[in-house]
Amino acid sequence: MAQGAREPKLTVRKDRALLVAGVLDGMYEKGEEPLEELGRLVVAAGAEVVGGVVQRIREINPKYLIGAGKIEEAGEQARRLGASVIIFDNDLTPAQGRNIERATGVRVIDRSEVILDIFASRARTRLSKNEVALAMLEYRLPRLRRMWTHLERQEGGIGMRAGPGERQIETDRRAIEKRIWDLKREIAEMHARKERAARRRTEEFFLACLVGYTNAGKSTLLNALTGAGVVADDRLFSTLDTKSAAVRLKGGRRIILSDTVGFVRRLPHRLVASFYATLDEARSADLLIHVADASSPIVRGQIAAVNGTLKEIGCGETERMLVFNKCDVPAADPVERRALKHDFPDAIWISALRGDGLNALRAEIVRRSEAGCRPMTISVPVTDGRLMSWIATHLAVDGSGIDGDRMLYRVRVPPRALEGLRKRWGDGLRILEGWSASEDGERWRSGGETGPASEW
């Protein structure tokens, strides 16, 4: 480059998206604006929304999903606004996508493809990248013909009964099917390892898992409770990989608090299936902390969507507690805010950003973690430092003392921890049901002393 010449600037053009929805009965929550959530998803995917077309329909048009007149209107609006893509808030069949592209002359994608694109940009670990790749390949497999319209089958001529386009499609189909098989096998192996690790943790620690609708503030809450320092952006699906942090309770015992991927209404089934391994933490949890966005006008629908997804992945019976976050945001409808407090009387109201209500939340998590604990006395050799450290870390210690060459602990033991205790520390360990008979006041010193401010 000549001296003094300016380097060319690299410009990245955003997709300009026209949003379209065929609105069926029950598709949106009461008070929800059609295309509002799709618009947020599109922005999260890095595109610019330039307009929208909405049509209420009684039934799906098998050719275009919506009426032919509305498709013509969408095509005209896309050309006038310079839209490079038309995005539907409905799932389209491969045939519908082809038909709409031919009618409008504009690239067409649907809601599922937008969500897959966001997940692809957020994936960080090998497991989540593989799960996104699997979901995308399974989505694209039946749509290969649409991707090869520039190689249409040629008619007539000897040796031309199957044109180059058809041969390329079949080649790609076989390659994709093999890649899908390889990914499923690799994900299954990673899932088995992850499940074993989760099972080992739950045998030793109480596991509480944050679940909820995307952008409800779960990552902000994890940071507020643990100081984990995970990324907490005000955008959809900012957390894709599970994040976990240990929390020290007063007295030294620890519990594990995990943050999972956020859910969304009408989450593609192939994505739920693909992310089954990522959601191991939720399925292994002792307690699910369902974080809901109190500032959302459709929070009831979001709560229902999360409950439905939890049931789908096998967490329907897991103990859970409801937490309304963002209570510092003024309610758009004060009457509805009062109705929520009436309809969910056991819910805890917090602001993870300001810290309001966090003490009550911590106290309730501790209470739940100790529910069902059995009081007992544990006797261990004073020379077994590893076992004494394990007891201090995993159990609620109410007192300790020395009896000759053995250390005595008055503890409350969760059922899972008791199983792990006997399995791992059988040699040299003595367990007595209930409190020890010798409580002369001299031998025992109280446990549960107050720790530093970072502890609960």
Short mmCIF file of C-alpha atoms in Angstrom, two decimals:
data_model
loop_
_atom_site.label_atom_id
_atom_site.label_comp_id
_atom_site.label_asym_id
_atom_site.label_seq_id
_atom_site.Cartn_x
_atom_site.Cartn_y
_atom_site.Cartn_z
CA MET A 1 0.00 0.00 0.00
CA ALA A 2 1.37 3.44 -0.95
CA GLN A 3 2.70 5.57 1.86
CA GLY A 4 0.04 7.86 3.27
CA ALA A 5 -2.82 5.86 1.75
CA ARG A 6 -5.66 5.08 4.08
CA GLU A 7 -6.37 1.49 4.97
CA PRO A 8 -9.81 0.40 3.77
CA LYS A 9 -12.39 0.10 6.53
CA LEU A 10 -14.01 -3.27 7.05
CA THR A 11 -17.76 -2.84 7.14
CA VAL A 12 -20.18 -5.55 8.21
CA ARG A 13 -23.68 -5.28 6.80
CA LYS A 14 -26.47 -6.34 9.10
CA ASP A 15 -29.37 -8.33 7.77
CA ARG A 16 -32.45 -6.13 7.42
CA ALA A 17 -35.35 -8.27 8.60
CA LEU A 18 -39.06 -8.02 7.87
CA LEU A 19 -41.00 -9.90 10.54
CA VAL A 20 -44.16 -11.87 9.72
CA ALA A 21 -46.61 -13.76 11.93
CA GLY A 22 -49.64 -15.85 11.22
CA VAL A 23 -51.50 -15.44 14.51
CA LEU A 24 -53.48 -18.48 15.65
CA ASP A 25 -55.73 -18.53 18.73
CA GLY A 26 -53.63 -18.85 21.90
CA MET A 27 -50.35 -18.13 20.11
CA TYR A 28 -49.62 -15.04 22.21
CA GLU A 29 -50.27 -14.20 25.84
CA LYS A 30 -52.90 -11.66 26.84
CA GLY A 31 -51.31 -8.20 26.58
CA GLU A 32 -48.40 -9.43 24.44
CA GLU A 33 -47.73 -7.61 21.19
CA PRO A 34 -47.32 -9.94 18.20
CA LEU A 35 -43.73 -10.02 16.93
CA GLU A 36 -42.37 -8.37 20.12
CA GLU A 37 -40.39 -11.39 21.30
CA LEU A 38 -39.39 -12.32 17.75
CA GLY A 39 -38.02 -8.80 17.33
CA ARG A 40 -35.86 -9.22 20.43
CA LEU A 41 -34.64 -12.59 19.16
CA VAL A 42 -33.75 -11.09 15.78
CA VAL A 43 -31.83 -8.23 17.40
CA ALA A 44 -30.02 -10.75 19.63
CA ALA A 45 -29.05 -12.61 16.45
CA GLY A 46 -27.43 -9.43 15.10
CA ALA A 47 -30.02 -8.28 12.54
CA GLU A 48 -32.01 -5.06 12.18
CA VAL A 49 -35.81 -5.09 12.23
CA VAL A 50 -37.26 -2.87 9.49
CA GLY A 51 -40.96 -3.75 9.60
CA GLY A 52 -43.64 -6.29 10.35
CA VAL A 53 -46.68 -7.99 8.84
CA VAL A 54 -49.33 -9.69 10.99
CA GLN A 55 -52.35 -11.70 9.90
CA ARG A 56 -54.81 -13.46 12.17
CA ILE A 57 -55.67 -16.86 10.74
CA ARG A 58 -58.11 -19.60 11.71
CA GLU A 59 -56.05 -22.36 10.15
CA ILE A 60 -52.65 -22.74 8.52
CA ASN A 61 -52.42 -22.33 4.77
CA PRO A 62 -50.45 -25.44 3.67
CA LYS A 63 -48.81 -23.51 0.81
CA TYR A 64 -47.82 -20.19 2.44
CA LEU A 65 -48.87 -20.59 6.11
CA ILE A 66 -50.74 -17.26 5.74
CA GLY A 67 -52.90 -15.95 2.93
CA ALA A 68 -51.52 -15.43 -0.59
CA GLY A 69 -52.51 -11.75 -0.43
CA LYS A 70 -50.47 -11.20 2.72
CA ILE A 71 -47.50 -12.95 1.15
CA GLU A 72 -47.72 -10.54 -1.78
CA GLU A 73 -47.95 -7.62 0.67
CA ALA A 74 -44.91 -8.91 2.59
CA GLY A 75 -42.90 -9.19 -0.63
CA GLU A 76 -43.78 -5.62 -1.66
CA GLN A 77 -42.94 -4.28 1.81
CA ALA A 78 -39.63 -6.19 1.86
CA ARG A 79 -38.60 -4.66 -1.47
CA ARG A 80 -39.70 -1.16 -0.43
CA LEU A 81 -37.81 -1.32 2.90
CA GLY A 82 -34.75 -3.03 1.46
CA ALA A 83 -35.21 -6.15 3.63
CA SER A 84 -32.68 -8.90 2.96
CA VAL A 85 -34.60 -11.58 4.85
CA ILE A 86 -38.20 -12.34 5.87
CA ILE A 87 -38.49 -14.00 9.27
CA PHE A 88 -41.63 -15.82 10.39
CA ASP A 89 -42.66 -16.15 14.03
CA ASN A 90 -44.04 -19.57 13.09
CA ASP A 91 -42.24 -22.77 12.22
CA LEU A 92 -42.34 -23.28 8.46
CA THR A 93 -42.28 -26.58 6.63
CA PRO A 94 -39.57 -26.91 3.95
CA ALA A 95 -42.26 -26.62 1.23
CA GLN A 96 -43.72 -23.46 2.76
CA GLY A 97 -40.28 -21.87 2.91
CA ARG A 98 -39.63 -22.65 -0.77
CA ASN A 99 -43.02 -21.34 -1.84
CA ILE A 100 -42.66 -18.07 0.06
CA GLU A 101 -39.15 -17.46 -1.31
CA ARG A 102 -40.40 -17.99 -4.87
CA ALA A 103 -43.36 -15.65 -4.30
CA THR A 104 -41.38 -12.83 -2.68
CA GLY A 105 -37.90 -13.21 -4.13
CA VAL A 106 -36.46 -12.75 -0.62
CA ARG A 107 -34.66 -15.24 1.64
CA VAL A 108 -37.04 -16.73 4.23
CA ILE A 109 -36.27 -18.25 7.65
CA ASP A 110 -38.41 -19.07 10.67
CA ARG A 111 -38.32 -18.64 14.45
CA SER A 112 -36.48 -21.92 15.06
CA GLU A 113 -33.65 -20.97 12.74
CA VAL A 114 -33.24 -17.62 14.51
CA ILE A 115 -32.95 -19.35 17.90
CA LEU A 116 -30.47 -21.86 16.48
CA ASP A 117 -28.38 -19.01 15.09
CA ILE A 118 -28.30 -17.28 18.49
CA PHE A 119 -27.29 -20.51 20.20
CA ALA A 120 -24.53 -21.05 17.63
CA SER A 121 -23.07 -17.61 18.41
CA ARG A 122 -23.26 -18.15 22.20
CA ALA A 123 -21.84 -21.70 22.45
CA ARG A 124 -18.46 -21.80 24.19
CA THR A 125 -17.80 -25.34 25.43
CA ARG A 126 -17.27 -28.34 23.20
CA LEU A 127 -20.46 -29.95 24.47
CA SER A 128 -22.70 -26.98 23.73
CA LYS A 129 -21.06 -26.45 20.32
CA ASN A 130 -21.73 -30.08 19.42
CA GLU A 131 -25.33 -29.81 20.63
CA VAL A 132 -25.93 -26.68 18.54
CA ALA A 133 -24.31 -28.31 15.49
CA LEU A 134 -26.54 -31.37 15.89
CA ALA A 135 -29.70 -29.28 16.18
CA MET A 136 -28.78 -27.20 13.13
CA LEU A 137 -27.98 -30.26 10.99
CA GLU A 138 -31.27 -31.93 11.95
CA TYR A 139 -33.08 -28.70 11.07
CA ARG A 140 -31.36 -28.34 7.70
CA LEU A 141 -31.54 -31.96 6.54
CA PRO A 142 -35.14 -31.80 5.25
CA ARG A 143 -34.44 -28.34 3.73
CA LEU A 144 -31.53 -29.34 1.48
CA ARG A 145 -33.55 -28.99 -1.70
CA ARG A 146 -34.28 -25.35 -0.90
CA MET A 147 -30.56 -24.72 -0.47
CA TRP A 148 -29.76 -26.17 -3.91
CA THR A 149 -32.29 -24.33 -6.09
CA HIS A 150 -29.40 -23.06 -8.24
CA LEU A 151 -28.77 -26.69 -9.32
CA GLU A 152 -32.25 -27.66 -10.47
CA ARG A 153 -32.70 -31.06 -12.06
CA GLN A 154 -32.19 -30.99 -15.82
CA GLU A 155 -34.69 -32.74 -18.11
CA GLY A 156 -34.02 -34.85 -21.23
CA GLY A 157 -30.81 -36.17 -22.73
CA ILE A 158 -29.03 -39.46 -22.24
CA GLY A 159 -27.35 -39.63 -18.89
CA MET A 160 -29.28 -36.62 -17.64
CA ARG A 161 -32.15 -38.42 -15.90
CA ALA A 162 -30.66 -37.37 -12.55
CA GLY A 163 -29.19 -33.90 -12.86
CA PRO A 164 -26.19 -32.50 -10.95
CA GLY A 165 -28.43 -30.81 -8.42
CA GLU A 166 -30.06 -34.05 -7.39
CA ARG A 167 -26.73 -35.88 -7.15
CA GLN A 168 -25.30 -33.06 -5.00
CA ILE A 169 -28.33 -33.16 -2.71
CA GLU A 170 -27.94 -36.90 -2.19
CA THR A 171 -24.22 -36.51 -1.51
CA ASP A 172 -24.89 -33.76 1.02
CA ARG A 173 -27.67 -35.77 2.63
CA ARG A 174 -25.40 -38.75 3.23
CA ALA A 175 -22.64 -36.50 4.59
CA ILE A 176 -25.06 -34.75 6.96
CA GLU A 177 -26.60 -38.03 8.15
CA LYS A 178 -23.11 -39.38 8.95
CA ARG A 179 -22.18 -36.17 10.77
CA ILE A 180 -25.43 -36.36 12.78
CA TRP A 181 -24.63 -39.94 13.76
CA ASP A 182 -21.07 -38.98 14.80
CA LEU A 183 -22.32 -36.00 16.85
CA LYS A 184 -24.95 -38.08 18.64
CA ARG A 185 -22.34 -40.65 19.60
CA GLU A 186 -19.88 -38.01 20.83
CA ILE A 187 -22.60 -36.13 22.77
CA ALA A 188 -23.76 -39.39 24.37
CA GLU A 189 -20.21 -40.07 25.60
CA MET A 190 -19.83 -36.53 26.95
CA HIS A 191 -23.28 -36.76 28.51
CA ALA A 192 -22.34 -39.96 30.34
CA ARG A 193 -19.21 -38.33 31.78
CA LYS A 194 -21.13 -35.21 32.76
CA GLU A 195 -23.88 -37.26 34.37
CA ARG A 196 -21.37 -39.24 36.44
CA ALA A 197 -19.74 -36.00 37.61
CA ALA A 198 -23.13 -34.51 38.49
CA ARG A 199 -24.07 -37.66 40.41
CA ARG A 200 -20.82 -37.53 42.40
CA ARG A 201 -21.48 -33.87 43.30
CA THR A 202 -25.04 -34.53 44.40
CA GLU A 203 -23.89 -37.40 46.59
CA GLU A 204 -21.72 -34.96 48.51
CA PHE A 205 -23.24 -31.49 48.07
CA PHE A 206 -26.70 -30.00 48.08
CA LEU A 207 -27.27 -28.73 44.52
CA ALA A 208 -29.56 -25.76 43.86
CA CYS A 209 -30.12 -24.83 40.22
CA LEU A 210 -31.34 -21.52 38.78
CA VAL A 211 -33.87 -21.99 35.99
CA GLY A 212 -36.18 -19.57 34.25
CA TYR A 213 -37.15 -17.70 31.13
CA THR A 214 -34.33 -16.15 29.15
CA ASN A 215 -33.29 -12.69 30.35
CA ALA A 216 -35.02 -13.13 33.72
CA GLY A 217 -31.77 -12.21 35.52
CA LYS A 218 -30.45 -15.64 36.54
CA SER A 219 -26.79 -14.81 35.85
CA THR A 220 -27.08 -11.52 37.75
CA LEU A 221 -28.58 -13.44 40.67
CA LEU A 222 -25.79 -16.05 40.59
CA ASN A 223 -23.24 -13.24 40.76
CA ALA A 224 -25.11 -11.53 43.60
CA LEU A 225 -25.30 -14.73 45.66
CA THR A 226 -21.84 -16.16 44.97
CA GLY A 227 -19.63 -13.45 43.45
CA ALA A 228 -18.96 -15.86 40.58
CA GLY A 229 -18.39 -13.04 38.07
CA VAL A 230 -20.17 -14.73 35.15
CA VAL A 231 -21.21 -12.65 32.15
CA ALA A 232 -24.65 -11.12 32.77
CA ASP A 233 -25.78 -9.17 29.71
CA ASP A 234 -29.20 -7.66 29.11
CA ARG A 235 -29.85 -9.87 26.08
CA LEU A 236 -31.63 -13.11 25.29
CA PHE A 237 -29.66 -16.33 25.89
CA SER A 238 -26.58 -14.58 27.31
CA THR A 239 -25.88 -17.81 29.23
CA LEU A 240 -25.74 -21.01 27.20
CA ASP A 241 -23.29 -23.20 29.11
CA THR A 242 -24.03 -24.17 32.70
CA LYS A 243 -22.13 -22.14 35.30
CA SER A 244 -21.65 -23.42 38.86
CA ALA A 245 -20.22 -21.91 42.03
CA ALA A 246 -19.70 -23.24 45.54
CA VAL A 247 -21.25 -21.30 48.42
CA ARG A 248 -19.90 -21.55 51.96
CA LEU A 249 -22.56 -21.60 54.64
CA LYS A 250 -21.94 -20.53 58.21
CA GLY A 251 -20.06 -23.32 59.92
CA GLY A 252 -18.08 -24.26 56.81
CA ARG A 253 -20.59 -26.44 54.92
CA ARG A 254 -20.85 -25.84 51.19
CA ILE A 255 -23.64 -26.09 48.65
CA ILE A 256 -23.44 -25.79 44.87
CA LEU A 257 -25.44 -23.14 43.00
CA SER A 258 -25.73 -23.49 39.20
CA ASP A 259 -27.05 -21.27 36.43
CA THR A 260 -28.51 -22.89 33.30
CA VAL A 261 -29.56 -21.83 29.81
CA GLY A 262 -32.73 -19.74 29.75
CA PHE A 263 -35.93 -21.11 28.30
CA VAL A 264 -38.28 -19.49 25.82
CA ARG A 265 -41.83 -20.17 24.67
CA ARG A 266 -42.08 -22.46 21.66
CA LEU A 267 -38.48 -23.58 22.10
CA PRO A 268 -37.72 -25.91 19.18
CA HIS A 269 -38.08 -29.54 20.26
CA ARG A 270 -34.86 -30.50 18.48
CA LEU A 271 -33.06 -27.90 20.59
CA VAL A 272 -34.52 -29.25 23.84
CA ALA A 273 -33.45 -32.75 22.81
CA SER A 274 -29.98 -31.63 21.79
CA PHE A 275 -29.42 -29.72 25.03
CA TYR A 276 -30.46 -32.63 27.21
CA ALA A 277 -26.85 -33.08 28.37
CA THR A 278 -26.37 -29.36 29.12
CA LEU A 279 -29.42 -29.54 31.41
CA ASP A 280 -27.94 -32.37 33.49
CA GLU A 281 -27.52 -29.90 36.38
CA ALA A 282 -31.24 -29.20 36.44
CA ARG A 283 -32.16 -32.89 36.36
CA SER A 284 -29.67 -33.68 39.14
CA ALA A 285 -30.66 -30.74 41.35
CA ASP A 286 -32.10 -31.07 44.85
CA LEU A 287 -33.82 -27.70 44.43
CA LEU A 288 -34.84 -25.71 41.37
CA ILE A 289 -34.93 -21.94 41.92
CA HIS A 290 -37.34 -20.68 39.28
CA VAL A 291 -36.44 -17.06 38.53
CA ALA A 292 -39.24 -15.06 36.90
CA ASP A 293 -39.14 -11.50 35.52
CA ALA A 294 -41.62 -9.50 37.61
CA SER A 295 -41.36 -6.58 35.17
CA SER A 296 -42.60 -8.61 32.18
CA PRO A 297 -46.25 -8.08 31.22
CA ILE A 298 -46.45 -11.76 30.19
CA VAL A 299 -44.71 -13.23 33.21
CA ARG A 300 -47.51 -15.78 33.79
CA GLY A 301 -47.01 -17.20 30.30
CA GLN A 302 -43.26 -17.30 30.85
CA ILE A 303 -43.72 -19.21 34.11
CA ALA A 304 -45.95 -21.70 32.32
CA ALA A 305 -43.41 -22.09 29.49
CA VAL A 306 -40.60 -22.85 31.95
CA ASN A 307 -42.74 -25.36 33.87
CA GLY A 308 -43.60 -27.09 30.60
CA THR A 309 -39.96 -27.34 29.53
CA LEU A 310 -38.90 -28.63 32.96
CA LYS A 311 -41.52 -31.35 32.69
CA GLU A 312 -40.29 -32.20 29.19
CA ILE A 313 -36.69 -32.71 30.34
CA GLY A 314 -37.70 -34.83 33.36
CA CYS A 315 -37.72 -32.25 36.18
CA GLY A 316 -41.46 -32.12 36.73
CA GLU A 317 -41.30 -33.61 40.22
CA THR A 318 -38.17 -31.83 41.47
CA GLU A 319 -38.69 -29.52 44.44
CA ARG A 320 -38.74 -25.89 43.36
CA MET A 321 -39.21 -22.39 44.69
CA LEU A 322 -40.44 -19.36 42.75
CA VAL A 323 -38.47 -16.11 42.85
CA PHE A 324 -39.73 -12.91 41.24
CA ASN A 325 -36.74 -10.84 40.14
CA LYS A 326 -36.59 -7.17 39.03
CA CYS A 327 -39.08 -6.09 41.68
CA ASP A 328 -37.35 -2.68 41.64
CA VAL A 329 -38.71 -2.05 38.12
CA PRO A 330 -42.04 -0.16 38.37
CA ALA A 331 -44.97 -2.38 37.43
CA ALA A 332 -46.64 -1.59 34.12
CA ASP A 333 -49.87 -2.83 35.73
CA PRO A 334 -49.94 -2.38 39.55
CA VAL A 335 -53.15 -4.41 39.74
CA GLU A 336 -51.45 -7.37 38.07
CA ARG A 337 -48.44 -7.00 40.41
CA ARG A 338 -50.79 -7.30 43.41
CA ALA A 339 -52.52 -10.26 41.75
CA LEU A 340 -49.18 -12.04 41.36
CA LYS A 341 -48.43 -11.62 45.06
CA HIS A 342 -51.87 -13.00 45.87
CA ASP A 343 -51.65 -15.95 43.46
CA PHE A 344 -48.07 -16.89 44.42
CA PRO A 345 -47.99 -16.25 48.19
CA ASP A 346 -44.87 -18.39 48.80
CA ALA A 347 -42.77 -16.65 46.14
CA ILE A 348 -39.81 -14.49 47.19
CA TRP A 349 -39.53 -11.00 45.66
CA ILE A 350 -36.03 -9.72 44.98
CA SER A 351 -33.90 -7.36 42.94
CA ALA A 352 -30.69 -9.19 42.06
CA LEU A 353 -29.25 -5.93 40.72
CA ARG A 354 -29.88 -3.85 43.87
CA GLY A 355 -29.69 -6.70 46.41
CA ASP A 356 -33.25 -6.33 47.70
CA GLY A 357 -34.63 -9.52 49.26
CA LEU A 358 -31.43 -11.54 48.92
CA ASN A 359 -31.14 -12.23 52.65
CA ALA A 360 -34.60 -13.80 52.66
CA LEU A 361 -33.67 -15.85 49.58
CA ARG A 362 -30.42 -17.07 51.15
CA ALA A 363 -32.24 -18.05 54.34
CA GLU A 364 -34.85 -20.02 52.38
CA ILE A 365 -32.20 -21.86 50.34
CA VAL A 366 -30.36 -22.79 53.55
CA ARG A 367 -33.62 -23.92 55.15
CA ARG A 368 -34.44 -26.11 52.16
CA SER A 369 -30.91 -27.54 52.10
CA GLU A 370 -31.24 -28.62 55.72
CA ALA A 371 -34.77 -30.00 55.46
CA GLY A 372 -34.80 -33.73 56.05
CA CYS A 373 -31.35 -33.74 57.65
CA ARG A 374 -30.84 -36.36 60.34
CA PRO A 375 -29.12 -35.39 63.59
CA MET A 376 -26.31 -37.73 64.60
CA THR A 377 -22.91 -37.90 66.21
CA ILE A 378 -19.91 -38.87 64.11
CA SER A 379 -16.70 -40.20 65.63
CA VAL A 380 -13.48 -40.15 63.60
CA PRO A 381 -9.80 -40.67 64.42
CA VAL A 382 -8.04 -37.40 65.24
CA THR A 383 -5.31 -38.41 62.77
CA ASP A 384 -7.70 -38.50 59.80
CA GLY A 385 -7.44 -34.90 58.62
CA ARG A 386 -9.02 -35.58 55.23
CA LEU A 387 -12.19 -36.98 56.77
CA MET A 388 -12.45 -34.11 59.26
CA SER A 389 -12.06 -31.62 56.39
CA TRP A 390 -14.77 -33.44 54.41
CA ILE A 391 -17.17 -33.28 57.36
CA ALA A 392 -16.60 -29.55 57.83
CA THR A 393 -17.18 -28.91 54.13
CA HIS A 394 -20.19 -31.14 53.47
CA LEU A 395 -22.18 -31.35 56.71
CA ALA A 396 -23.91 -28.89 59.04
CA VAL A 397 -21.75 -29.09 62.18
CA ASP A 398 -23.51 -28.01 65.40
CA GLY A 399 -20.71 -28.91 67.76
CA SER A 400 -17.42 -30.74 68.08
CA GLY A 401 -15.21 -32.17 70.78
CA ILE A 402 -12.45 -34.67 71.60
CA ASP A 403 -12.88 -38.05 73.25
CA GLY A 404 -9.44 -39.62 73.72
CA ASP A 405 -7.97 -40.33 70.32
CA ARG A 406 -11.21 -39.62 68.45
CA MET A 407 -12.90 -36.45 67.27
CA LEU A 408 -16.62 -36.14 67.88
CA TYR A 409 -18.98 -34.07 65.70
CA ARG A 410 -22.62 -33.28 66.30
CA VAL A 411 -23.96 -32.91 62.77
CA ARG A 412 -27.11 -32.79 60.66
CA VAL A 413 -26.68 -35.02 57.61
CA PRO A 414 -28.73 -34.81 54.38
CA PRO A 415 -29.79 -38.28 53.12
CA ARG A 416 -27.54 -38.10 50.03
CA ALA A 417 -24.54 -37.00 52.07
CA LEU A 418 -25.08 -39.89 54.49
CA GLU A 419 -24.92 -42.34 51.60
CA GLY A 420 -21.71 -40.75 50.33
CA LEU A 421 -20.29 -40.63 53.85
CA ARG A 422 -20.69 -44.35 54.40
CA LYS A 423 -19.52 -45.25 50.89
CA ARG A 424 -16.42 -43.10 50.94
CA TRP A 425 -15.36 -43.08 54.58
CA GLY A 426 -16.42 -46.45 55.95
CA ASP A 427 -13.06 -47.29 57.52
CA GLY A 428 -12.49 -45.59 60.84
CA LEU A 429 -15.90 -43.87 60.81
CA ARG A 430 -18.46 -44.43 63.56
CA ILE A 431 -21.99 -43.10 63.23
CA LEU A 432 -24.46 -42.89 66.13
CA GLU A 433 -28.10 -42.04 65.44
CA GLY A 434 -29.26 -38.95 67.38
CA TRP A 435 -27.08 -36.80 69.60
CA SER A 436 -24.26 -38.29 71.64
CA ALA A 437 -25.08 -39.40 75.16
CA SER A 438 -22.04 -37.61 76.60
CA GLU A 439 -22.87 -33.89 76.66
CA ASP A 440 -21.16 -32.66 79.81
CA GLY A 441 -20.58 -29.16 78.45
CA GLU A 442 -16.80 -29.40 78.72
CA ARG A 443 -16.19 -31.76 75.84
CA TRP A 444 -18.32 -29.98 73.25
CA ARG A 445 -17.81 -26.62 71.63
CA SER A 446 -20.49 -25.02 69.53
CA GLY A 447 -20.33 -25.22 65.74
CA GLY A 448 -21.88 -22.84 63.22
CA GLU A 449 -19.86 -19.77 64.20
CA THR A 450 -20.30 -16.72 62.00
CA GLY A 451 -17.99 -16.65 59.01
CA PRO A 452 -16.87 -13.76 56.78
CA ALA A 453 -19.38 -11.59 54.93
CA SER A 454 -19.03 -13.62 51.73
CA GLU A 455 -20.47 -16.65 53.48
CA TRP A 456 -24.18 -17.25 53.99
#
